[in-house]
Tab-separated table of C-alpha atoms in Angstrom:
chain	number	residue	atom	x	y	z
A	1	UNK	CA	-148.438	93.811	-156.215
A	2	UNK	CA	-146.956	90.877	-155.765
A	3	UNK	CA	-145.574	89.501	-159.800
A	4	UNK	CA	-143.940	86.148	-160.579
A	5	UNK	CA	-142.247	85.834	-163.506
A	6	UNK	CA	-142.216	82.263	-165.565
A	7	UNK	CA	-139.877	81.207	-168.182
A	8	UNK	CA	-141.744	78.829	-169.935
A	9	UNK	CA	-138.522	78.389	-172.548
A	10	UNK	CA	-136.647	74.580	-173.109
A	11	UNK	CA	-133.383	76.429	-172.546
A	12	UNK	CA	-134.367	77.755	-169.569
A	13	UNK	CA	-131.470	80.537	-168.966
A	14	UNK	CA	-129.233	80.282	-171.523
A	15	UNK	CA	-131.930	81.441	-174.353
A	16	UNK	CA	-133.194	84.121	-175.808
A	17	UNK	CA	-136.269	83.719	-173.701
A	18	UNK	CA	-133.820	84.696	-170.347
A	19	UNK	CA	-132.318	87.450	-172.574
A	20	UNK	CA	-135.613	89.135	-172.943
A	21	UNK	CA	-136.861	88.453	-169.470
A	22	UNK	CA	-132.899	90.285	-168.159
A	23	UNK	CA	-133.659	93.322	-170.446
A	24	UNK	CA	-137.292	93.712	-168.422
A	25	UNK	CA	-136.126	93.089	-165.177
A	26	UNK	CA	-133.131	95.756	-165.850
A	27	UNK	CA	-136.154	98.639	-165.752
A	28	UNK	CA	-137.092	97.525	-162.779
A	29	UNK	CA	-135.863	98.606	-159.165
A	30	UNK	CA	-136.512	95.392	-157.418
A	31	UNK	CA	-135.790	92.526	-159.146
A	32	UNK	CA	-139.243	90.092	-159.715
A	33	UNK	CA	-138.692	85.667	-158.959
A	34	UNK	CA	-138.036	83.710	-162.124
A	35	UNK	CA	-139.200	80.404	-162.184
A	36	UNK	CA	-138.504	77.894	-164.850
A	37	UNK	CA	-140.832	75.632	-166.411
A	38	UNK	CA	-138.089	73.433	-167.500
A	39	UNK	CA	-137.003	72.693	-164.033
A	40	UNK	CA	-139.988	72.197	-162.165
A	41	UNK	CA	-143.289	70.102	-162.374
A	42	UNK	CA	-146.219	71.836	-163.843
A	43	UNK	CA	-148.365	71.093	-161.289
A	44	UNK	CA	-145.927	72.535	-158.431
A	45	UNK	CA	-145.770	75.937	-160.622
A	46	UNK	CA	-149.034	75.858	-160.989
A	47	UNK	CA	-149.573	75.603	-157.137
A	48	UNK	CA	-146.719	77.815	-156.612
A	49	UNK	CA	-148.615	80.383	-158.963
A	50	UNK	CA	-151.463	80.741	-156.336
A	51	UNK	CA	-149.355	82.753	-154.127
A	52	UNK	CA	-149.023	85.560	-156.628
A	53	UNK	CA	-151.720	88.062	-157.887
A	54	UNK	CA	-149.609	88.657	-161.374
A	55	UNK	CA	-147.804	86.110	-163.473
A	56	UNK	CA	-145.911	87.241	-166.381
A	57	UNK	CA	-145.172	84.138	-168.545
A	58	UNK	CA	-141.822	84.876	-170.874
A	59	UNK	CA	-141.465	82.238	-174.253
A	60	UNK	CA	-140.253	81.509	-177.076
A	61	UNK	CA	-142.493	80.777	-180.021
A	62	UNK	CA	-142.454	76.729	-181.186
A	63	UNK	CA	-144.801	76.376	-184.804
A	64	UNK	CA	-147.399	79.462	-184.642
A	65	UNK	CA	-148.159	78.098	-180.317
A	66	UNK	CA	-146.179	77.732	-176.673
A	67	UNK	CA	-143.695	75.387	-176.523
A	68	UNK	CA	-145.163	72.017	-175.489
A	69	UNK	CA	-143.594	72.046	-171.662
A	70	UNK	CA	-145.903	75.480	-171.644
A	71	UNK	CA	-149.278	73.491	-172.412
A	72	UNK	CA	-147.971	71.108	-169.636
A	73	UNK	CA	-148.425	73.786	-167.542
A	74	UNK	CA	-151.656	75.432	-168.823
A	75	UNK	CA	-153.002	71.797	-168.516
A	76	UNK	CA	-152.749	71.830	-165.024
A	77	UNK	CA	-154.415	74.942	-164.203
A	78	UNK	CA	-157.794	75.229	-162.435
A	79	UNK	CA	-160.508	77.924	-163.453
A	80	UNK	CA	-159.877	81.174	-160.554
A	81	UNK	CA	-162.460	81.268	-157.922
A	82	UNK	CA	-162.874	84.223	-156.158
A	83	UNK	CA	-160.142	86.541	-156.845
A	84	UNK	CA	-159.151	87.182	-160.277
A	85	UNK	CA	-154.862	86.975	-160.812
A	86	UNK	CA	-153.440	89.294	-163.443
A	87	UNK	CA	-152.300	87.163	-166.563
A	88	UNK	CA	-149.594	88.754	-169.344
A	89	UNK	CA	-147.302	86.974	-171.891
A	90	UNK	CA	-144.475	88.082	-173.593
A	91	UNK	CA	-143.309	85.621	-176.755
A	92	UNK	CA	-140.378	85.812	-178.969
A	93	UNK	CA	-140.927	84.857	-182.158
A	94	UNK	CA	-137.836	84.129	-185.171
A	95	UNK	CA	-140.040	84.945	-188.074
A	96	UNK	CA	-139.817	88.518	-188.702
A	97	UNK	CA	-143.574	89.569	-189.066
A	98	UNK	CA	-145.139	89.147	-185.341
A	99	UNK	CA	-148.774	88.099	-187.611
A	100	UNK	CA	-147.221	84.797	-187.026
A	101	UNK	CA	-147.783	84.549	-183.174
A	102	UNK	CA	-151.265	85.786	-183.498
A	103	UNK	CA	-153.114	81.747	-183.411
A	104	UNK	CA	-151.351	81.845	-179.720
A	105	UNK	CA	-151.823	85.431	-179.062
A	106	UNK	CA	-155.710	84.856	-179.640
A	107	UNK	CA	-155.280	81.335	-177.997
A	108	UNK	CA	-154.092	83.425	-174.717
A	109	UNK	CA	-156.527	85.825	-174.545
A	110	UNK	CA	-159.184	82.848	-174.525
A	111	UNK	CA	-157.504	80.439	-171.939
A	112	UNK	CA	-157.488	83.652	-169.410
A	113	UNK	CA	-161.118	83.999	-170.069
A	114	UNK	CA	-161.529	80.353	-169.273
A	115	UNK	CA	-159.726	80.542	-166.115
A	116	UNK	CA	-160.830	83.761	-165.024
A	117	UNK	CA	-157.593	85.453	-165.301
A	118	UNK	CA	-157.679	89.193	-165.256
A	119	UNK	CA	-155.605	89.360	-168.801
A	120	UNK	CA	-152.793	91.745	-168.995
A	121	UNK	CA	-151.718	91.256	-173.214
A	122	UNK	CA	-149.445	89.678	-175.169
A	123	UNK	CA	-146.331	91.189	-175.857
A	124	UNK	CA	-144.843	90.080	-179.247
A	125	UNK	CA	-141.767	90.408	-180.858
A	126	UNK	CA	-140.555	88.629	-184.142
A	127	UNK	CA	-137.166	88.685	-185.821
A	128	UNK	CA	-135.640	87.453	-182.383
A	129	UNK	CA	-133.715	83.868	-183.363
A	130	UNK	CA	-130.690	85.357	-183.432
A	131	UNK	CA	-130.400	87.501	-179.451
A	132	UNK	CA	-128.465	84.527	-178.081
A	133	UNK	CA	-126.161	84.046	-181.352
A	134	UNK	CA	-125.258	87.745	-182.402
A	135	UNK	CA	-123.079	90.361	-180.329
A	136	UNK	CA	-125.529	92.193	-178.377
A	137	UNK	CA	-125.095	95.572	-179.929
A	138	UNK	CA	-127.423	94.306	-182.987
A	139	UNK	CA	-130.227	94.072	-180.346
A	140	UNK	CA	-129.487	97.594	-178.393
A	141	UNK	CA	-133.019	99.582	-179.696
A	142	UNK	CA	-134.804	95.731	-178.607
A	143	UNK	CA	-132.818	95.696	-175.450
A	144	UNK	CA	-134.279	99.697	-174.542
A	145	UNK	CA	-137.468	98.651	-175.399
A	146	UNK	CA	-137.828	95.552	-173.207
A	147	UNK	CA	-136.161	97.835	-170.301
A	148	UNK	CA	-138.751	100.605	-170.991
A	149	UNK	CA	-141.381	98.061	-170.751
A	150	UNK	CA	-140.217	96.956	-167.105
A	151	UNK	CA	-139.639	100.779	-166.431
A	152	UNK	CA	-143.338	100.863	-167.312
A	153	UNK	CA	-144.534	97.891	-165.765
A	154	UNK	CA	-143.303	98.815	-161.974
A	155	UNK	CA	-145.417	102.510	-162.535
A	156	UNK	CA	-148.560	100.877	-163.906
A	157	UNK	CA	-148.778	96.809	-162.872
A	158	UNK	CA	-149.673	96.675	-166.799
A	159	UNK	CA	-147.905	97.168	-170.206
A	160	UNK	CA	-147.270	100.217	-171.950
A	161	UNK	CA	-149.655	99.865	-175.239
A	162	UNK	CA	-147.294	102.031	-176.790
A	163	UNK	CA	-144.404	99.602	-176.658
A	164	UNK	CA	-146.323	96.884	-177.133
A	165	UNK	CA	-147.029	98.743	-180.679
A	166	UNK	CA	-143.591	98.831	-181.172
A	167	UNK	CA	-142.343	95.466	-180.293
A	168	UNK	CA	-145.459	94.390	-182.704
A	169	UNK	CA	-143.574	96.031	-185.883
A	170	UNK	CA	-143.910	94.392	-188.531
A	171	UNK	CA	-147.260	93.143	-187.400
A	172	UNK	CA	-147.201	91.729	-191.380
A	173	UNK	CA	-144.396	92.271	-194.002
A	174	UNK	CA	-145.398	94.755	-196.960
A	175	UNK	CA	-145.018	93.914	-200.149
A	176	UNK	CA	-141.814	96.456	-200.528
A	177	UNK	CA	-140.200	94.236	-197.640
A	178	UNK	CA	-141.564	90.511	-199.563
A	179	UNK	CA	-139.724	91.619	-202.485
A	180	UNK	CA	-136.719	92.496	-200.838
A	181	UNK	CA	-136.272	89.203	-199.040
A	182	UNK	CA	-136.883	87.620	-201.831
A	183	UNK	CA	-134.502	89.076	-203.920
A	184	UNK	CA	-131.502	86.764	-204.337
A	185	UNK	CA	-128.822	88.960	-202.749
A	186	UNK	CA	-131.133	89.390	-199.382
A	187	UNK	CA	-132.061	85.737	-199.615
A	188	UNK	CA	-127.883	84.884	-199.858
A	189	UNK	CA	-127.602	87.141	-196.885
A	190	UNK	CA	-130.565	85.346	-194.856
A	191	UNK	CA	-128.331	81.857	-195.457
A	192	UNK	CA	-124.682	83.758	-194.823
A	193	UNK	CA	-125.389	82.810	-190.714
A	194	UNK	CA	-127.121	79.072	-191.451
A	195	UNK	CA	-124.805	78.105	-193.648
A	196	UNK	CA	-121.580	79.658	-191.510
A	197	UNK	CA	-122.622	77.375	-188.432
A	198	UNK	CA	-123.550	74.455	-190.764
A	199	UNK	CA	-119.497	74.459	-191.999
A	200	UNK	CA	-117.954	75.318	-188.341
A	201	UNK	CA	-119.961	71.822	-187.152
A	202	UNK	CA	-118.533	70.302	-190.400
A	203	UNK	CA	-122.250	69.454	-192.095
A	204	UNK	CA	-122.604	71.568	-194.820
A	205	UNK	CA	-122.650	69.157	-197.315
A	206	UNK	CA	-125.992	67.125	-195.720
A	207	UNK	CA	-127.697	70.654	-194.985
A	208	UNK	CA	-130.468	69.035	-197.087
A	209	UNK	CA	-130.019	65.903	-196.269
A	210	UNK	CA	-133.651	63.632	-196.183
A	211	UNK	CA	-132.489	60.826	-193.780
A	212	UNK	CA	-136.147	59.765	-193.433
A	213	UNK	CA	-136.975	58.299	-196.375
B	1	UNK	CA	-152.493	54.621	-200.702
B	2	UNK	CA	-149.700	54.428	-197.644
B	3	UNK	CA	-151.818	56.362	-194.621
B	4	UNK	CA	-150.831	56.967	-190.988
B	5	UNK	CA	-153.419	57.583	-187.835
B	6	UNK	CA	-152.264	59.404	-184.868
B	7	UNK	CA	-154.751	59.484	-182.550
B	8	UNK	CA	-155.687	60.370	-178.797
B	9	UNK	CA	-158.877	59.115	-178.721
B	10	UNK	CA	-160.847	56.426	-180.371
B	11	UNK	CA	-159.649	52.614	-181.164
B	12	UNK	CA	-159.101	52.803	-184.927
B	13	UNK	CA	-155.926	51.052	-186.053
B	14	UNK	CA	-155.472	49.621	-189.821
B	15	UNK	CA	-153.660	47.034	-190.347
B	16	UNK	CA	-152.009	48.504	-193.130
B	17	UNK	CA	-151.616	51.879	-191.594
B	18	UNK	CA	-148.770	52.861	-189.427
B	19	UNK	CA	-149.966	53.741	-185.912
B	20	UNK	CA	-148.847	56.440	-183.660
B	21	UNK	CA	-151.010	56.473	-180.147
B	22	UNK	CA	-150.390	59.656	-178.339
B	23	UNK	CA	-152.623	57.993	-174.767
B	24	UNK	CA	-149.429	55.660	-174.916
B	25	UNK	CA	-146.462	57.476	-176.782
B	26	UNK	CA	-145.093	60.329	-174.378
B	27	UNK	CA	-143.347	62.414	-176.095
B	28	UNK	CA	-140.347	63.961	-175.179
B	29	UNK	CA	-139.766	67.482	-175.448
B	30	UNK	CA	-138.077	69.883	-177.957
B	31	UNK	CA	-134.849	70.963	-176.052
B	32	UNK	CA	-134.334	73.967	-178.626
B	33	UNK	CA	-130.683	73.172	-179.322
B	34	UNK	CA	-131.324	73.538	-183.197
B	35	UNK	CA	-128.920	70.140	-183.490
B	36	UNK	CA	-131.399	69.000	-186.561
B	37	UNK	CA	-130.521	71.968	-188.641
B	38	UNK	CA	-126.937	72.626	-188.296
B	39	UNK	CA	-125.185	69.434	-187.120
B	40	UNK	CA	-127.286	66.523	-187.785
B	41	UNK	CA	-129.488	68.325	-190.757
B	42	UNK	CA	-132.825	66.528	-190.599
B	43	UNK	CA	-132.130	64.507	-187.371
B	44	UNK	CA	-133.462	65.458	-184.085
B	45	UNK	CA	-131.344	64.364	-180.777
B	46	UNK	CA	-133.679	62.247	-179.822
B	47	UNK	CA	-134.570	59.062	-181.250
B	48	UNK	CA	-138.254	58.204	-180.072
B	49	UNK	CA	-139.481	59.763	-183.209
B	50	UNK	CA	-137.348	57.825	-185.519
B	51	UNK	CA	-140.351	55.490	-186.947
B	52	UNK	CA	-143.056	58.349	-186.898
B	53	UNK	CA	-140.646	60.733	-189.418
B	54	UNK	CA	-140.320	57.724	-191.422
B	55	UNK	CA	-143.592	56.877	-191.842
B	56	UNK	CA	-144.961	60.485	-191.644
B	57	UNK	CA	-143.058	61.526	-194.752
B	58	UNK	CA	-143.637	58.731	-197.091
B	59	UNK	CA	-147.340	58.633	-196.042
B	60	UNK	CA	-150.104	59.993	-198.730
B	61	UNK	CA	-152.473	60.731	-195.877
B	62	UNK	CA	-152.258	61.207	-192.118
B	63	UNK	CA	-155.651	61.150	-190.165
B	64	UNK	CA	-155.528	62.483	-186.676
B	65	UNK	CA	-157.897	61.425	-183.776
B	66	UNK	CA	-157.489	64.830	-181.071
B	67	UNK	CA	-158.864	65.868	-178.059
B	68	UNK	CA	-159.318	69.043	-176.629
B	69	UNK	CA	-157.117	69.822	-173.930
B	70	UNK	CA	-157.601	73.102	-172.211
B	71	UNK	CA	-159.488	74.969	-175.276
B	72	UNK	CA	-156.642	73.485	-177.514
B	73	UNK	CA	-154.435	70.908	-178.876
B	74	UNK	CA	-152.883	68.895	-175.447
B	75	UNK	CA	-149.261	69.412	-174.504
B	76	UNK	CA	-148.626	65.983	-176.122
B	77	UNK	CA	-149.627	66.945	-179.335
B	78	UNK	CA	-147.863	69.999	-179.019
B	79	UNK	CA	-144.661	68.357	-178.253
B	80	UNK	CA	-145.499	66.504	-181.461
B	81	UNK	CA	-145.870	69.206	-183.318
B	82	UNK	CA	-142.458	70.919	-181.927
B	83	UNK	CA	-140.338	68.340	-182.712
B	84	UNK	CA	-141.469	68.324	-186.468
B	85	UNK	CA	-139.484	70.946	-186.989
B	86	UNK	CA	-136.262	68.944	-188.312
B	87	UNK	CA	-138.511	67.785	-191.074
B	88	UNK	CA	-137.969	71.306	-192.793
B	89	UNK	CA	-134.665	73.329	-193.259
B	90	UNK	CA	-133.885	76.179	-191.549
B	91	UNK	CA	-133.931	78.552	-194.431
B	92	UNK	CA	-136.549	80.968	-194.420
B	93	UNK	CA	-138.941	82.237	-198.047
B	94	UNK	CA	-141.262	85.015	-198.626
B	95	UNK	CA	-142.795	83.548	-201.686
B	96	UNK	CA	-146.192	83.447	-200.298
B	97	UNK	CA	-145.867	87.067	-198.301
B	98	UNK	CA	-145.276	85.743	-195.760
B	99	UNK	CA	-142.401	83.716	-193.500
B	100	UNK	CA	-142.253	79.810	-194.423
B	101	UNK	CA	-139.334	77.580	-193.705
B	102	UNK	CA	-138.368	75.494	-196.633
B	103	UNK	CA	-139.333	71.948	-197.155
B	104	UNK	CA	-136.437	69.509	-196.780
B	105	UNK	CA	-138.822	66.615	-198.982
B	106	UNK	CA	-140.000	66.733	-201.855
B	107	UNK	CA	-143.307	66.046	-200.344
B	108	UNK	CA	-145.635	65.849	-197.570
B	109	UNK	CA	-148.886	64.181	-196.584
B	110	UNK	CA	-152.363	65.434	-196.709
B	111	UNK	CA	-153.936	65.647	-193.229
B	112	UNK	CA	-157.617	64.887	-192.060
B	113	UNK	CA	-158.332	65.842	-188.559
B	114	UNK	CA	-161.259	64.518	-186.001
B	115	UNK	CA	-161.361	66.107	-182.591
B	116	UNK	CA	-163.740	65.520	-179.429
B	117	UNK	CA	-165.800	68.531	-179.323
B	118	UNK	CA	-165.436	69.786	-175.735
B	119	UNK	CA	-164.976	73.514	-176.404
B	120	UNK	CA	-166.580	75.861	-173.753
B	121	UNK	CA	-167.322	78.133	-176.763
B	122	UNK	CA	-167.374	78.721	-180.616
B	123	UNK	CA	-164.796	81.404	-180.181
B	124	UNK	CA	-162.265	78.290	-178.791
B	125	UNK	CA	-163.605	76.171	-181.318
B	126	UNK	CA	-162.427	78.695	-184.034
B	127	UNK	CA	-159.013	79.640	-182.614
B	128	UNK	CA	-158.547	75.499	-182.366
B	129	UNK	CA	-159.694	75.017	-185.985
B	130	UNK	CA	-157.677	78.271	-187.068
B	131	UNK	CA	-154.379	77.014	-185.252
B	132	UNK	CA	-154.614	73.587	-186.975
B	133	UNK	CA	-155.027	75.115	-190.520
B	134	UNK	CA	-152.113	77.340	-190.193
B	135	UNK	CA	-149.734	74.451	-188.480
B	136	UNK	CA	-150.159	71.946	-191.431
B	137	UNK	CA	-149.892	74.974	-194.013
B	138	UNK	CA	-146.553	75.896	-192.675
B	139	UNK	CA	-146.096	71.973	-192.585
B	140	UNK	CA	-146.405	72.329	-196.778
B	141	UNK	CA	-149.108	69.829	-196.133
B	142	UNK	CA	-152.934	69.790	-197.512
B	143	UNK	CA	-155.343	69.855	-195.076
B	144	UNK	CA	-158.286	68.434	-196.541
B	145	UNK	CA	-160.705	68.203	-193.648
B	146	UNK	CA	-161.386	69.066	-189.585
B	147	UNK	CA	-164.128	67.591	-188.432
B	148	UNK	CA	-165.600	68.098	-184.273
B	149	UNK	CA	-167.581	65.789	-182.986
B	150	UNK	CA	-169.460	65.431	-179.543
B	151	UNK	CA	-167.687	62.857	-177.541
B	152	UNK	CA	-170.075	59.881	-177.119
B	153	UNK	CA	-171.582	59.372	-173.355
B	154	UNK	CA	-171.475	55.531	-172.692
B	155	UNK	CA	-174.281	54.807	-169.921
């Protein structure tokens, strides 16, 4: 089985998108190519792509979709004639509730039918904005989990369903969890990191600023 | 009434109507450095959207012309839609039980949407339709029409 994997984030590898795509590659024995969309011409990726029978594409998610540089690639893919490539996406999402990926996670599954991609899932997993800003040890259980799903990967050429379950949770947010973020001392909490970074870069007083109108 | 088109297909243009032609406007791309919510609040990097926030945010309606690019919006578009982000604040609510950033204005346009209808399916069709909805409602905007319609075939 021969597996490329893209990174299909703006940041290329200094995001959370190469975070997530470390943590897999760490449950793995040999280590799989990265490629970056960022850095190369969609059209030589999606060349480059033909030499592979698996591509695992690694994102972030931009407004409910793939980041734009991502459709630049899916634009320049041709429908599979006779063999049928292994497709599977992993996105991370900052919302909490992983409901929000599911117009792209649906999107996905219909672009490998329409390029006759043998599709492998979608792994999603919200509440991520923050992998790249916090100390790592807030992420350790996420960290396992991505490892366990390389771990898995290698064995099967597929993802484990189970942790794909897991990485899902929240799928939406109950009303118990609605009315604790939206109770003012959670809601304070949610701003405590915004508004920290807003006064180190000296802007807190135009945080809601309307310089368009 | 202050409208805006944004279009990638079809000619319209009003005089009156600011004009934003995605077959000629390249877009560039969100670099994901978050500079428009904590050190320029409300400003991306670049500049090349500039006009289009202005005249996006005071418009009362904002008709877009789309094709369909791969069984969805094109990568364009999509970079369009990325860098709208600086347009709401980073802050997160829950009011409607679900995730939605903030809105940094007081208030946004209403959208009406007209795409070529090139889908291979109804399945794509709805996902494309679906995607749009949801975009605009986290864009606190009303969208009060999307309308598909068979590209014509000039002889």
């Amino acid at each position: 089985m021969k597996t490329l994997i893209l990174n299909g984030s703006p940041r290329a590898d200094c995001g959370n998108t190469q975070l997530f795509i470390d943590h897999f590659q760490s449950g793995l024995t040999t280590p799989l190519p990265v490629r970056y969309l960022l850095r190369e011409k969609p059209a030589t990726l999606a060349l480059a792509m033909n030499e592979y029978d698996t591509i695992l594409l690694v994102m972030p998610l931009y407004i409910h979709a793939m980041p734009g540089l991502v459709m630049k690639l899916f634009e320049e893919l041709k429908p599979q004639s006779g063999h049928h490539p292994k497709i599977g996406f992993i996105v991370q999402a900052g919302f909490i509730e992983s409901a929000t990926a599911r117009y792209l996670e649906n999107y996905l599954t219909a672009l490998a039918y329409r390029l006759h991609f043998s599709y492998l899932g979608t792994v999603i997993k919200g509440d991520a904005a923050a992998c790249s800003i916090l100390p790592h040890f807030f992420f350790g259980r996420l960290f396992k989990q991505l490892k366990a799903l390389g771990v898995a990967y290698e064995k099967t050429g597929s993802f484990d369903p189970l942790l794909v379950k897991k990485l899902g949770k929240p799928v939406c947010l109950s009303k118990y969890q609605v009315r604790l973020l939206e109770s003012r001392l959670v809601n304070r909490l949610n701003q405590i990191g915004w508004n920290w970074i807003l006064k180190r870069n000296g802007c807190f007083k135009n945080r809601y600023d309307q310089p368009f109108l | 009434m202050k409208t805006m088109i944004v279009r990638e297909y079809n000619t319209v243009s009003l005089s009156d109507s600011y004009l934003l032609d995605l077959n000629a406007y390249p877009i560039k791309g969100c670099c994901g450095c978050w500079t428009c919510w904590w050190k320029t609040p409300g400003r991306c990097i670049h500049h090349d959207l500039d006009c289009f926030y202005h005249h996006y945010i005071t418009a009362e309606k904002v008709t877009f012309y789309l094709t369909v690019s791969q069984g969805f919006i094109s990568a364009n578009l999509k970079t369009l839609f990325d860098r709208m982000i600086p347009l709401f604040l980073p802050y997160t609510n829950y009011g409607s039980g679900e995730s939605m950033h903030d809105p940094r204005y007081e208030r946004y346009p209403d959208i009406e949407i007209f795409y070529q209808d090139t889908f291979l399916n109804t399945t794509e069709k709805q996902i494309f339709e679906a995607y749009l909805q949801r975009t605009f409602y986290q864009f606190h905007s009303k969208t009060n029409s999307i309308t598909g319609k068979m590209p014509e075939v000039r002889s």
